[in-house]
PDB file of C-alpha atoms in Angstrom:
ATOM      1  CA  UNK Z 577     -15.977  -1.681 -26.007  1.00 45.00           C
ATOM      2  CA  UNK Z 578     -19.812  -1.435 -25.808  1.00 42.00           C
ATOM      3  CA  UNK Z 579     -21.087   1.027 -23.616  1.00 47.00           C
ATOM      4  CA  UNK Z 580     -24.474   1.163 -22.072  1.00 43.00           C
ATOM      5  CA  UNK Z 581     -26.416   4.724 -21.318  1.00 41.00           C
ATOM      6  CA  UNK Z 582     -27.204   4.477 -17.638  1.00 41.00           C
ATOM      7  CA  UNK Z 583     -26.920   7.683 -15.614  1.00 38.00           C
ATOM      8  CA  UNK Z 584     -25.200   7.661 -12.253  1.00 41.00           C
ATOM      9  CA  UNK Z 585     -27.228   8.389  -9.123  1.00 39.00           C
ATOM     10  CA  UNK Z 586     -23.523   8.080  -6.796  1.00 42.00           C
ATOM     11  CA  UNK Z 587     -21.464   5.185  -6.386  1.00 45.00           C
ATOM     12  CA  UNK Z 588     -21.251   2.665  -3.752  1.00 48.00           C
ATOM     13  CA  UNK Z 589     -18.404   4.275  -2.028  1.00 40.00           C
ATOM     14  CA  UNK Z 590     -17.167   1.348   0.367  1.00 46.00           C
ATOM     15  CA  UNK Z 591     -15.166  -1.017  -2.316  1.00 52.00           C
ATOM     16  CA  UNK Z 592     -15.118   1.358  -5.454  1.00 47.00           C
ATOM     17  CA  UNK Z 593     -13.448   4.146  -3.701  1.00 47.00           C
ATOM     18  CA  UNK Z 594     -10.712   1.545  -2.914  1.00 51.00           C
ATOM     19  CA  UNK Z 595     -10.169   0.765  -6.483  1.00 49.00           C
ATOM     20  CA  UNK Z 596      -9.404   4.483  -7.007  1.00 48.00           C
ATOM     21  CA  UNK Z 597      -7.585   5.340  -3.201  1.00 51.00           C
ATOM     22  CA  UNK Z 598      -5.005   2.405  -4.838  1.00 48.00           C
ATOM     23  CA  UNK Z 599      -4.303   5.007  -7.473  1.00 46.00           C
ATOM     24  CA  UNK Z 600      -3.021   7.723  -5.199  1.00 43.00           C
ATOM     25  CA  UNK Z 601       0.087   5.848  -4.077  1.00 35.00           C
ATOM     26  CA  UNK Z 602       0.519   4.141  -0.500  1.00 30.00           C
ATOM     27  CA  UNK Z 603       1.209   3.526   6.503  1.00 28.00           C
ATOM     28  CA  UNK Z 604       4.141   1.113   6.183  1.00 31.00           C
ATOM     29  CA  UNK Z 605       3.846  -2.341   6.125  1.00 32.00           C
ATOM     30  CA  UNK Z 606       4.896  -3.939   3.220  1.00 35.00           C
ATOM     31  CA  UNK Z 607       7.970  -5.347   2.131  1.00 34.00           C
ATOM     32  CA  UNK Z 608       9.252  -5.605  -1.383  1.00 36.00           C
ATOM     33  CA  UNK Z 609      12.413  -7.104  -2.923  1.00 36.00           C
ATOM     34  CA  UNK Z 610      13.894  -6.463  -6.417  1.00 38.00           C
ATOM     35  CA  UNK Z 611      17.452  -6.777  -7.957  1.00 41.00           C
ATOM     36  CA  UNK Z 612      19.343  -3.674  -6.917  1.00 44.00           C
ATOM     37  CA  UNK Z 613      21.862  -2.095  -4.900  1.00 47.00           C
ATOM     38  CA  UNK Z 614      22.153   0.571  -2.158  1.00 54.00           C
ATOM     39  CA  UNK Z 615      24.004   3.800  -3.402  1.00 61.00           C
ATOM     40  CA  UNK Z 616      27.516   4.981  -1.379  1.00 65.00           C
ATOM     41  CA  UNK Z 617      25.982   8.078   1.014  1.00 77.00           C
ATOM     42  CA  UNK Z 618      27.531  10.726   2.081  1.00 90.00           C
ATOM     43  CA  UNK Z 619      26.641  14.761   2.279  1.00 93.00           C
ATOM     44  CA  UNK Z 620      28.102  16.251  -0.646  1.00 94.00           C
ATOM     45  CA  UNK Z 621      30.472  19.243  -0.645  1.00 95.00           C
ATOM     46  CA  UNK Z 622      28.773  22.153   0.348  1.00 95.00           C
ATOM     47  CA  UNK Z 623      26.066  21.067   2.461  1.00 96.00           C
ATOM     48  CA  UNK Z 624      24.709  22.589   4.577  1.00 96.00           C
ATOM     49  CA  UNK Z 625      24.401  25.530   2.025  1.00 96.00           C
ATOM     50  CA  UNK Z 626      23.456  24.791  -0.894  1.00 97.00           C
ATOM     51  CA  UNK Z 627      20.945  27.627  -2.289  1.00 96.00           C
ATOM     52  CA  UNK Z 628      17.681  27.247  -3.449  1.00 95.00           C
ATOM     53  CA  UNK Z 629      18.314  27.078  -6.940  1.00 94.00           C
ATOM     54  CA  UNK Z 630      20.938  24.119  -6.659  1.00 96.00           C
ATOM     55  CA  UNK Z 631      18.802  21.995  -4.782  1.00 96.00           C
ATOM     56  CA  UNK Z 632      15.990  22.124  -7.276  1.00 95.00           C
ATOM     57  CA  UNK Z 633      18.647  21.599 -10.197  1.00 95.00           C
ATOM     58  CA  UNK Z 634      19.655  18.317  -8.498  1.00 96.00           C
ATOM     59  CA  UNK Z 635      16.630  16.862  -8.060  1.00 96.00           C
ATOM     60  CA  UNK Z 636      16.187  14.361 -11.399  1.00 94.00           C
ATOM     61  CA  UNK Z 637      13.543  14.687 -13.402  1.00 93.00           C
ATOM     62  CA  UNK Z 638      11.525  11.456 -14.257  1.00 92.00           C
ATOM     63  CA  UNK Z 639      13.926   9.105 -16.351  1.00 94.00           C
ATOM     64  CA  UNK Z 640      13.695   8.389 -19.768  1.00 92.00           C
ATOM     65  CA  UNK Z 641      14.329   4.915 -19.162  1.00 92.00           C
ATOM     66  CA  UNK Z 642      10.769   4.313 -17.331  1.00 92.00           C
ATOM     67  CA  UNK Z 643       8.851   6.270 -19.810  1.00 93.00           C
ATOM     68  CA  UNK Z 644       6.926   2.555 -20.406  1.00 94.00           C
ATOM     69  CA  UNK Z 645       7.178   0.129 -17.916  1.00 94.00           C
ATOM     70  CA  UNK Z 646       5.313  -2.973 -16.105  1.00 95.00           C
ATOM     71  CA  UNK Z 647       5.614  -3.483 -12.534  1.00 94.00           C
ATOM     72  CA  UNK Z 648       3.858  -4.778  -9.459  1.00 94.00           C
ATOM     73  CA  UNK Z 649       3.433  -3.789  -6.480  1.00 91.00           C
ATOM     74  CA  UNK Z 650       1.789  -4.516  -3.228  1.00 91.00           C
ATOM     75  CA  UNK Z 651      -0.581  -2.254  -0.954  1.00 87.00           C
ATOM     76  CA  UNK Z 652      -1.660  -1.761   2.475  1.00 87.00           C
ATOM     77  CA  UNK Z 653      -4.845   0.346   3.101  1.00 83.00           C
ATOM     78  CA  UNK Z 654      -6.450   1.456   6.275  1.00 85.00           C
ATOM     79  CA  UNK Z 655      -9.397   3.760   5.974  1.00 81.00           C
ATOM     80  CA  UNK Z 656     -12.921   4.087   7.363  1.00 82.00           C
ATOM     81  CA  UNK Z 657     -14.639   2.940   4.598  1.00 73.00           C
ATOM     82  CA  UNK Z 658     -11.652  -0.494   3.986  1.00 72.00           C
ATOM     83  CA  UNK Z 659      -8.474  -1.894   5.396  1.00 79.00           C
ATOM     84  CA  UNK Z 660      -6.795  -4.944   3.322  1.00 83.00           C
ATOM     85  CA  UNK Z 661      -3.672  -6.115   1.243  1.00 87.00           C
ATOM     86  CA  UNK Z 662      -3.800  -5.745  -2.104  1.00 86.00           C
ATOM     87  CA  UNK Z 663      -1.431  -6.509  -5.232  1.00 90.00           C
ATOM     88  CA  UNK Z 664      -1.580  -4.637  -8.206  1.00 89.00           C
ATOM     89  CA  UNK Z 665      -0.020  -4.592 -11.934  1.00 92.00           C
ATOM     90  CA  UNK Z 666       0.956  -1.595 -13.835  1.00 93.00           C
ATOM     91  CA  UNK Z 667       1.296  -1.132 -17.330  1.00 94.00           C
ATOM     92  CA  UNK Z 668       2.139   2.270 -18.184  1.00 94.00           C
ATOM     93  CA  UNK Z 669       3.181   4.107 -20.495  1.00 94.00           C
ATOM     94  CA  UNK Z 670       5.027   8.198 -19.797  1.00 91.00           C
ATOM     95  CA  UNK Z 671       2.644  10.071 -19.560  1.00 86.00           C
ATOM     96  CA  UNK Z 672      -0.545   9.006 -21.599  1.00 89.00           C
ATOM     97  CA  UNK Z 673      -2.090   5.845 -20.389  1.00 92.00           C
ATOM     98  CA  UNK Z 674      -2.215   3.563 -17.045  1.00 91.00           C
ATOM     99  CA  UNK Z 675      -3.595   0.661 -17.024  1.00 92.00           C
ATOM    100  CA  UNK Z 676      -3.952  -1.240 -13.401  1.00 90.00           C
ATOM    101  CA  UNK Z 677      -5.412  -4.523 -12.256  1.00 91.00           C
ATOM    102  CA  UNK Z 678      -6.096  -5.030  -8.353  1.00 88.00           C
ATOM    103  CA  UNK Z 679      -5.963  -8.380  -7.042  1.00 89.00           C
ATOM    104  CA  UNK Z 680      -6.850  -9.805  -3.327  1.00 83.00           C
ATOM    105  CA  UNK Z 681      -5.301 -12.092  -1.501  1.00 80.00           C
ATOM    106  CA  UNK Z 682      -5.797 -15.803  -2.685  1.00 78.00           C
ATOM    107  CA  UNK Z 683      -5.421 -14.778  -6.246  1.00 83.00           C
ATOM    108  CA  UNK Z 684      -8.981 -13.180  -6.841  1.00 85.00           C
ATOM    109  CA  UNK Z 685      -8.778 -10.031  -9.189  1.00 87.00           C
ATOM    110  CA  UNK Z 686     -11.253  -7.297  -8.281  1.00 85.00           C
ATOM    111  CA  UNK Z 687     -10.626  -4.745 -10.379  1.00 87.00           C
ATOM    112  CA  UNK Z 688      -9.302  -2.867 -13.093  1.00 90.00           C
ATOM    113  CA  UNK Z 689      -8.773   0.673 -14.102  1.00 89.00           C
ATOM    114  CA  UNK Z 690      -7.512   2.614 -16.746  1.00 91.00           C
ATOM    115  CA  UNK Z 691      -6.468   6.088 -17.009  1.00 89.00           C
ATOM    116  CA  UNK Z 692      -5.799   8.619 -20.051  1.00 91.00           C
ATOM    117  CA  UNK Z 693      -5.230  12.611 -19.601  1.00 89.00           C
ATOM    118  CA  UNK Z 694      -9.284  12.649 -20.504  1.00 90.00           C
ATOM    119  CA  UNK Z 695     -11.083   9.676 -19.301  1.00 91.00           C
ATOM    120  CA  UNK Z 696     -11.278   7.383 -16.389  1.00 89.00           C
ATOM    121  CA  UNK Z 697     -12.598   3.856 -16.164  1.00 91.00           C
ATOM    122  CA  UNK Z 698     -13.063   1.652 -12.774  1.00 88.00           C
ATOM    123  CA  UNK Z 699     -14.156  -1.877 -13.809  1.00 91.00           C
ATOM    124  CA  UNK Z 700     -15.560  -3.684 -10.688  1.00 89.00           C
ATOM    125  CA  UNK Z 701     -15.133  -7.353 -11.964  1.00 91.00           C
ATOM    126  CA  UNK Z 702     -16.981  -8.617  -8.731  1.00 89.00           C
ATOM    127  CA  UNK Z 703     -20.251  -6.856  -9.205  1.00 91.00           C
ATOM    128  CA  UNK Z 704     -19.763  -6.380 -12.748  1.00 95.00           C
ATOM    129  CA  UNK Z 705     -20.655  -2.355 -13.313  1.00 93.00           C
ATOM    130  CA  UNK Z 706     -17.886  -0.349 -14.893  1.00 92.00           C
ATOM    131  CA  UNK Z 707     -17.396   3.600 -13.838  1.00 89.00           C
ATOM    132  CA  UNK Z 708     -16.301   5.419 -16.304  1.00 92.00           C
ATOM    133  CA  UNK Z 709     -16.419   9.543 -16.864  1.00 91.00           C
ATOM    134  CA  UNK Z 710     -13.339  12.475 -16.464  1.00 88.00           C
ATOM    135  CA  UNK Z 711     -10.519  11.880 -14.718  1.00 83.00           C
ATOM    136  CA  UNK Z 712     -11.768  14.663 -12.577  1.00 79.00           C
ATOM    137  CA  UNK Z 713     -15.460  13.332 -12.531  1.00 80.00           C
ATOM    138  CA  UNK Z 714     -14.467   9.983 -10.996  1.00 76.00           C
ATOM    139  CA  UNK Z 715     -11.693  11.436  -8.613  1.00 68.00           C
ATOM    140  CA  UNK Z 716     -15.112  13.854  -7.303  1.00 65.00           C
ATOM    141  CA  UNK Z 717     -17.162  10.590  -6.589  1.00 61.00           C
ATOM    142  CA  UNK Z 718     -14.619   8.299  -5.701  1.00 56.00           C
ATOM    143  CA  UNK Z 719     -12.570  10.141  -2.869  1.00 46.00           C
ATOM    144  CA  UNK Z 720      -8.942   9.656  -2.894  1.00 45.00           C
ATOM    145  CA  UNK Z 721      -8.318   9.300  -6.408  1.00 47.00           C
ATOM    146  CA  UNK Z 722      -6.021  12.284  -6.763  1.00 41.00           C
ATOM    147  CA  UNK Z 723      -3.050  10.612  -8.614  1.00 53.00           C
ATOM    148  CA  UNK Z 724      -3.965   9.504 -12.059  1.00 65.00           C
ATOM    149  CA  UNK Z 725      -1.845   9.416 -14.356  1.00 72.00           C
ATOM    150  CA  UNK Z 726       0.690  10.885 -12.162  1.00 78.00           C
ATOM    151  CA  UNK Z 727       0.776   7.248 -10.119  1.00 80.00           C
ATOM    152  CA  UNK Z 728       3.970   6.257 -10.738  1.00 87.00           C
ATOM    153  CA  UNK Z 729       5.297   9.558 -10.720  1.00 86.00           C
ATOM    154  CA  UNK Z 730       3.892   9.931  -7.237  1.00 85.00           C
ATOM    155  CA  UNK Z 731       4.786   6.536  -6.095  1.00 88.00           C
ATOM    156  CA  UNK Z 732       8.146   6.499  -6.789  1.00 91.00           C
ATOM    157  CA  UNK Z 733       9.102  10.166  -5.719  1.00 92.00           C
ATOM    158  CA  UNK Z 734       9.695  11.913  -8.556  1.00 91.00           C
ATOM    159  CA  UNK Z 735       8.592  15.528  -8.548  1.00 85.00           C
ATOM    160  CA  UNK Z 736       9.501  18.344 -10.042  1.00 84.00           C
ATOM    161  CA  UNK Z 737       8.912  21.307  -7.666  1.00 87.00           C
ATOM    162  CA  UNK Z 738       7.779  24.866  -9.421  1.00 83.00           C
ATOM    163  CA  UNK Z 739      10.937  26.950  -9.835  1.00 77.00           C
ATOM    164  CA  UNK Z 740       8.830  29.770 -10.016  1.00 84.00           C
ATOM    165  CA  UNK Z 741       7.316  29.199  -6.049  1.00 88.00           C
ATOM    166  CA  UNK Z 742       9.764  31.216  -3.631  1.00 93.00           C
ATOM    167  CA  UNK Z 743      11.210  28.596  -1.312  1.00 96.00           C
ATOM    168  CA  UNK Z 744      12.499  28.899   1.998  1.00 96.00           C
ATOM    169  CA  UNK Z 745      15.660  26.677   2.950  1.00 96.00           C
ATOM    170  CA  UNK Z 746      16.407  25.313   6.524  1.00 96.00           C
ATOM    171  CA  UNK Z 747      18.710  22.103   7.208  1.00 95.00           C
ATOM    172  CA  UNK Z 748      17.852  19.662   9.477  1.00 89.00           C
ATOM    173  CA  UNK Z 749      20.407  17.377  10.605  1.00 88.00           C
ATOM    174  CA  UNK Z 750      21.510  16.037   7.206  1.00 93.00           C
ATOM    175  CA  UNK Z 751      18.802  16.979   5.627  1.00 96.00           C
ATOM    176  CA  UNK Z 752      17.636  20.153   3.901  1.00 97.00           C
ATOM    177  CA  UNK Z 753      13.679  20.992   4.200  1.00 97.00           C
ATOM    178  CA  UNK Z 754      12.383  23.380   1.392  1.00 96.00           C
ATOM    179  CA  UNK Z 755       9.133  25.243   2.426  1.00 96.00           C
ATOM    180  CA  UNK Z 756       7.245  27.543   0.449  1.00 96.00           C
ATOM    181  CA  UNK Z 757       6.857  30.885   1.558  1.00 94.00           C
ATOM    182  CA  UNK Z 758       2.963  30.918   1.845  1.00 94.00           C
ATOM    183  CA  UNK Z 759       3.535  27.379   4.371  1.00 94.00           C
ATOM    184  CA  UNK Z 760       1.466  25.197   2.039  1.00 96.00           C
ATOM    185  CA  UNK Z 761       4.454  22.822   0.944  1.00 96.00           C
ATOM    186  CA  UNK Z 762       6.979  21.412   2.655  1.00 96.00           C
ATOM    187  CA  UNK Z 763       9.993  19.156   0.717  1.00 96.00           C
ATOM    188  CA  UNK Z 764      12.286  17.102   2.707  1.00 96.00           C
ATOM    189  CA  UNK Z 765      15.459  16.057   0.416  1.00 96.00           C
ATOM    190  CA  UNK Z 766      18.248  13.636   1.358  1.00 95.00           C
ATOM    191  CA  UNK Z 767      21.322  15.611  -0.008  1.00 96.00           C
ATOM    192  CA  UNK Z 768      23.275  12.177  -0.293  1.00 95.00           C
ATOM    193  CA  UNK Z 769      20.925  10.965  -2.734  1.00 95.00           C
ATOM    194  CA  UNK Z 770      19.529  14.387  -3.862  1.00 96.00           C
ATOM    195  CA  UNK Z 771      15.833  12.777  -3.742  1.00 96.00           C
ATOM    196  CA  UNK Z 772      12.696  14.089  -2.243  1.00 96.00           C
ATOM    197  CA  UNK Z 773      11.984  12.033   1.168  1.00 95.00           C
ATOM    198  CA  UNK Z 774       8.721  13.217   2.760  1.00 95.00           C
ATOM    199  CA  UNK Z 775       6.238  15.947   0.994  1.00 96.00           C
ATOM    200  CA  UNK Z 776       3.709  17.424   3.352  1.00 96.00           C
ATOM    201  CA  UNK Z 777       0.723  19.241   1.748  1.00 96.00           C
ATOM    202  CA  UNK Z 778      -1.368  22.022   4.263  1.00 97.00           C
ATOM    203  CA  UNK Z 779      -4.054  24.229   4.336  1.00 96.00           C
ATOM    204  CA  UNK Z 780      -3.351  27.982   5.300  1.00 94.00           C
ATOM    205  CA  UNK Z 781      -4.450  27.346   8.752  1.00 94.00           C
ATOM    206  CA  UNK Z 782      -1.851  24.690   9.179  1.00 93.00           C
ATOM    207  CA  UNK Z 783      -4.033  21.841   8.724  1.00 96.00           C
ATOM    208  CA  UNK Z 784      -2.184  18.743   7.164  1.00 96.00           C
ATOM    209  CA  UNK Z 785      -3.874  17.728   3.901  1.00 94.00           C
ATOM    210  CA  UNK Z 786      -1.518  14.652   3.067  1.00 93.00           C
ATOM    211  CA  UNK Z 787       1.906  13.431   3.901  1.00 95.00           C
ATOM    212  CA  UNK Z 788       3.937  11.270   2.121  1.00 94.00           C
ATOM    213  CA  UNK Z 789       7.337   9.185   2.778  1.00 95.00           C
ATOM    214  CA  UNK Z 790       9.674   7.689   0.567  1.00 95.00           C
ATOM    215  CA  UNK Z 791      12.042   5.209   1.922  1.00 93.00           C
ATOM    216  CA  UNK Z 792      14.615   2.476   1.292  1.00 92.00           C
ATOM    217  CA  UNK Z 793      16.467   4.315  -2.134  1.00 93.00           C
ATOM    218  CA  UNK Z 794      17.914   1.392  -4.065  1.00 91.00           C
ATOM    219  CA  UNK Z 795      19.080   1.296  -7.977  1.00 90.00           C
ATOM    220  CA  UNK Z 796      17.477  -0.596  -9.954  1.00 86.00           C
ATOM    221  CA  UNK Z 797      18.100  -0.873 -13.866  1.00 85.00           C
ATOM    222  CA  UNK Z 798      20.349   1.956 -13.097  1.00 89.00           C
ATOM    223  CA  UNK Z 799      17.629   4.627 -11.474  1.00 92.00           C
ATOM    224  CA  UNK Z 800      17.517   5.219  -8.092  1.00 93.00           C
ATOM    225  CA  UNK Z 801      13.977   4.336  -6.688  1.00 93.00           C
ATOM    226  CA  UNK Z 802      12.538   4.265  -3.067  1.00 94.00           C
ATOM    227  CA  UNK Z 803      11.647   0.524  -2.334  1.00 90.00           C
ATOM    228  CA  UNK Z 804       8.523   1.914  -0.352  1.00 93.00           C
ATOM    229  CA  UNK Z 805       6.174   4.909  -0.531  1.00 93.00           C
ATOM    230  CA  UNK Z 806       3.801   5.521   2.444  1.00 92.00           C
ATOM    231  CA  UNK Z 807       0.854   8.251   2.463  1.00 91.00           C
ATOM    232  CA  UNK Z 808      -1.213   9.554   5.583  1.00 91.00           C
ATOM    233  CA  UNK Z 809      -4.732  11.829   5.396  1.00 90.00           C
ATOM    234  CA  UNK Z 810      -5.495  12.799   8.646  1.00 93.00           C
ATOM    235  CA  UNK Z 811      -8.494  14.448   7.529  1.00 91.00           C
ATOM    236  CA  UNK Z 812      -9.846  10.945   6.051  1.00 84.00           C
ATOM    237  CA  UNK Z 813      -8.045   8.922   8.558  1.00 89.00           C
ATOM    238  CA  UNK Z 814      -6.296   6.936   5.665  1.00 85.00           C
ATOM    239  CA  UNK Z 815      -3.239   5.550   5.425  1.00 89.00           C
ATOM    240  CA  UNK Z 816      -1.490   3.837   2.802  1.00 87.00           C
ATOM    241  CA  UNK Z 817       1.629   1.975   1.802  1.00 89.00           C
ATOM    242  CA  UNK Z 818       3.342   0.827  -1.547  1.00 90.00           C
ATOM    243  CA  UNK Z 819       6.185  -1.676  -1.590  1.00 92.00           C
ATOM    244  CA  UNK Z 820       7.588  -2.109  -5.017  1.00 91.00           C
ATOM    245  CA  UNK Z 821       7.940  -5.273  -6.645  1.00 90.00           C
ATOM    246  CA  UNK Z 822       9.357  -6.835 -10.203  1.00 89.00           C
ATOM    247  CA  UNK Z 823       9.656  -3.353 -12.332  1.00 92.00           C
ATOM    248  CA  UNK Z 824      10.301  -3.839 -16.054  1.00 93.00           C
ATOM    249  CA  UNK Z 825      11.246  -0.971 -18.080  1.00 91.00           C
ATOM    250  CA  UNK Z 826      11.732  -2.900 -21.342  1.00 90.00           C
ATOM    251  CA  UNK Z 827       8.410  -5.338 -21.234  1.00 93.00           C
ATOM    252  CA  UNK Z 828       7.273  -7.159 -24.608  1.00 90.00           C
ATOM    253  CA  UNK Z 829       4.063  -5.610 -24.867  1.00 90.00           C
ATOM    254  CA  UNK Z 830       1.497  -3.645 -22.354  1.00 92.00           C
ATOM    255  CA  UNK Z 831      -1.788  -4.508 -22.116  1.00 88.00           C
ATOM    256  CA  UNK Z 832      -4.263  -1.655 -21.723  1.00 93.00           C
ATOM    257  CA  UNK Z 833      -7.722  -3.475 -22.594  1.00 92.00           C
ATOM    258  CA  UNK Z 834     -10.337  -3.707 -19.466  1.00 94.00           C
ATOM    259  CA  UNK Z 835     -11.987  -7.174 -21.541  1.00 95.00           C
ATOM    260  CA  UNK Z 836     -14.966  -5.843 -19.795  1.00 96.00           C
ATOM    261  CA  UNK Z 837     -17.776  -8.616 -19.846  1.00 96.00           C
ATOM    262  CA  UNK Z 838     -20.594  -8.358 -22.795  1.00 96.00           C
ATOM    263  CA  UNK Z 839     -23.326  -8.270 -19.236  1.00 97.00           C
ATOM    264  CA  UNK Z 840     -21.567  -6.165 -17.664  1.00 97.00           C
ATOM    265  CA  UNK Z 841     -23.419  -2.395 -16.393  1.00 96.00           C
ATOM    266  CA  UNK Z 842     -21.755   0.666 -17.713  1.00 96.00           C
ATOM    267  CA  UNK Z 843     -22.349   4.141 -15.047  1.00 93.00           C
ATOM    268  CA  UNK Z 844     -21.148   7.352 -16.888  1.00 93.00           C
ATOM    269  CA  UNK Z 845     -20.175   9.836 -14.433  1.00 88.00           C
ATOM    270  CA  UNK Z 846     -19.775  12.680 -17.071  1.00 83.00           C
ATOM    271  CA  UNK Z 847     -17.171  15.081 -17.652  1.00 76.00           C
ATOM    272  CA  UNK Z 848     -16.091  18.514 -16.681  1.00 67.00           C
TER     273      UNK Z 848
END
């Protein structure tokens, strides 16, 4: 792709920090259907005291089976800067390249963006300028875009929490809420699936930095995957949902070219 040498001054950060606030995974408010079942439930043996340690060894890590995958999805977004619907398609491929294209209601694609561990690009199709710099770089000027790579990690709940943090352990009704011992972190897990089913980030004062939910745990292509993700910044006043649609895990071929146009305005936001 041909790149043109203009120089950033800031980006328009109405629109283009949508693009990227799509990338950090999703109030409720969307529904989503794909083939599936709902798992059998019940609390396993030895709840309510399981240790540390076997929680953490029973959470999965992400499958093999998704390591490249298409899928689409569809997002609600309420922020200060945007509310709307949007659709968007995945290709991606564990866990070196995403490739996403956003589309509006009534078919009309506004965007798409590509990640790799070292570079970012944010093609804005309707006023033709592509961002491009750092992963870091464009997460700094676009607020929100924290995720990344780690999108479909994020989005579909699975996380693999440091061994080496010390955790407390508390139950909650059928539930088991790990917290770390310096009250940053806070894991909710479902013992009868052994998932992760809310994460709340915080600041040492107690501040909430994010919150997310996962919801709706149904297997599909044999791995067990929340049907919805929702996300809430109470600093930003955002909130966000994800409802999962078709997921592929075997696709023909992934398409990871942004076709940008030959007119089209290139804005390097640098690196580190």
């Amino acid at each position: 792709m041909r790149k043109k040498n203009t120089v950033a001054k800031g980006p328009n950060m109405g629109r283009l920090s949508t693009w990227l606030l799509i990338l950090t995974g999703l109030g409720s408010g969307c529904a989503a259907s794909y083939p599936g079942f709902s798992p059998e439930r019940s609390l396993p043996d030895g709840f309510p005291n399981h240790s540390v340690e076997e929680i953490l060894d029973r959470l999965p890590p992400y499958p093999a089976s998704l390591t490249r995958l298409f899928a689409e999805s569809r997002i609600a977004l309420s922020s200060p800067e945007e509310s709307g619907r949007f659709s968007a398609k995945i290709s991606y491929v564990h866990p070196e390249s995403l490739f996403v294209r956003v589309t509006f209601p009534l078919g009309i694609e506004g965007a798409r963006v590509r990640v790799t561990p070292d570079s970012a690009w944010v093609y804005d199709r309707i006023e033709n300028v592509v961002w491009t710099g750092s992963p870091a770089r464009v997460a700094a000027m676009l607020p929100g875009a924290v995720a990344g790579l780690h999108l479909v990690e994020m989005a579909t709940g699975f996380e693999q929490p440091d061994a080496d943090t010390e955790w407390r352990v508390q139950t909650d009704a059928t539930l088991y809420v790990l917290t770390s011992t310096d009250g940053t972190r806070r894991l909710t897990v479902d013992p009868t699936l052994w998932r992760i089913v809310a994460v709340k980030e915080m600041h040492p004062n107690g501040d909430i930095i994010e919150q997310r939910w996962y919801s709706d745990f149904t297997s599909v292509h044999g791995v067990l995957l929340p049907r919805r993700m929702a996300l809430s910044r109470p600093a930003d006043a955002l909130r966000m949902s994800m409802a999962w649609g078709r997921i592929d895990p075997d696709p023909p071929r992934l398409g990871f070219d942004l076709n940008v146009a030959p007119n089209a305005q290139w804005i390097d936001l640098g690196g580190e």
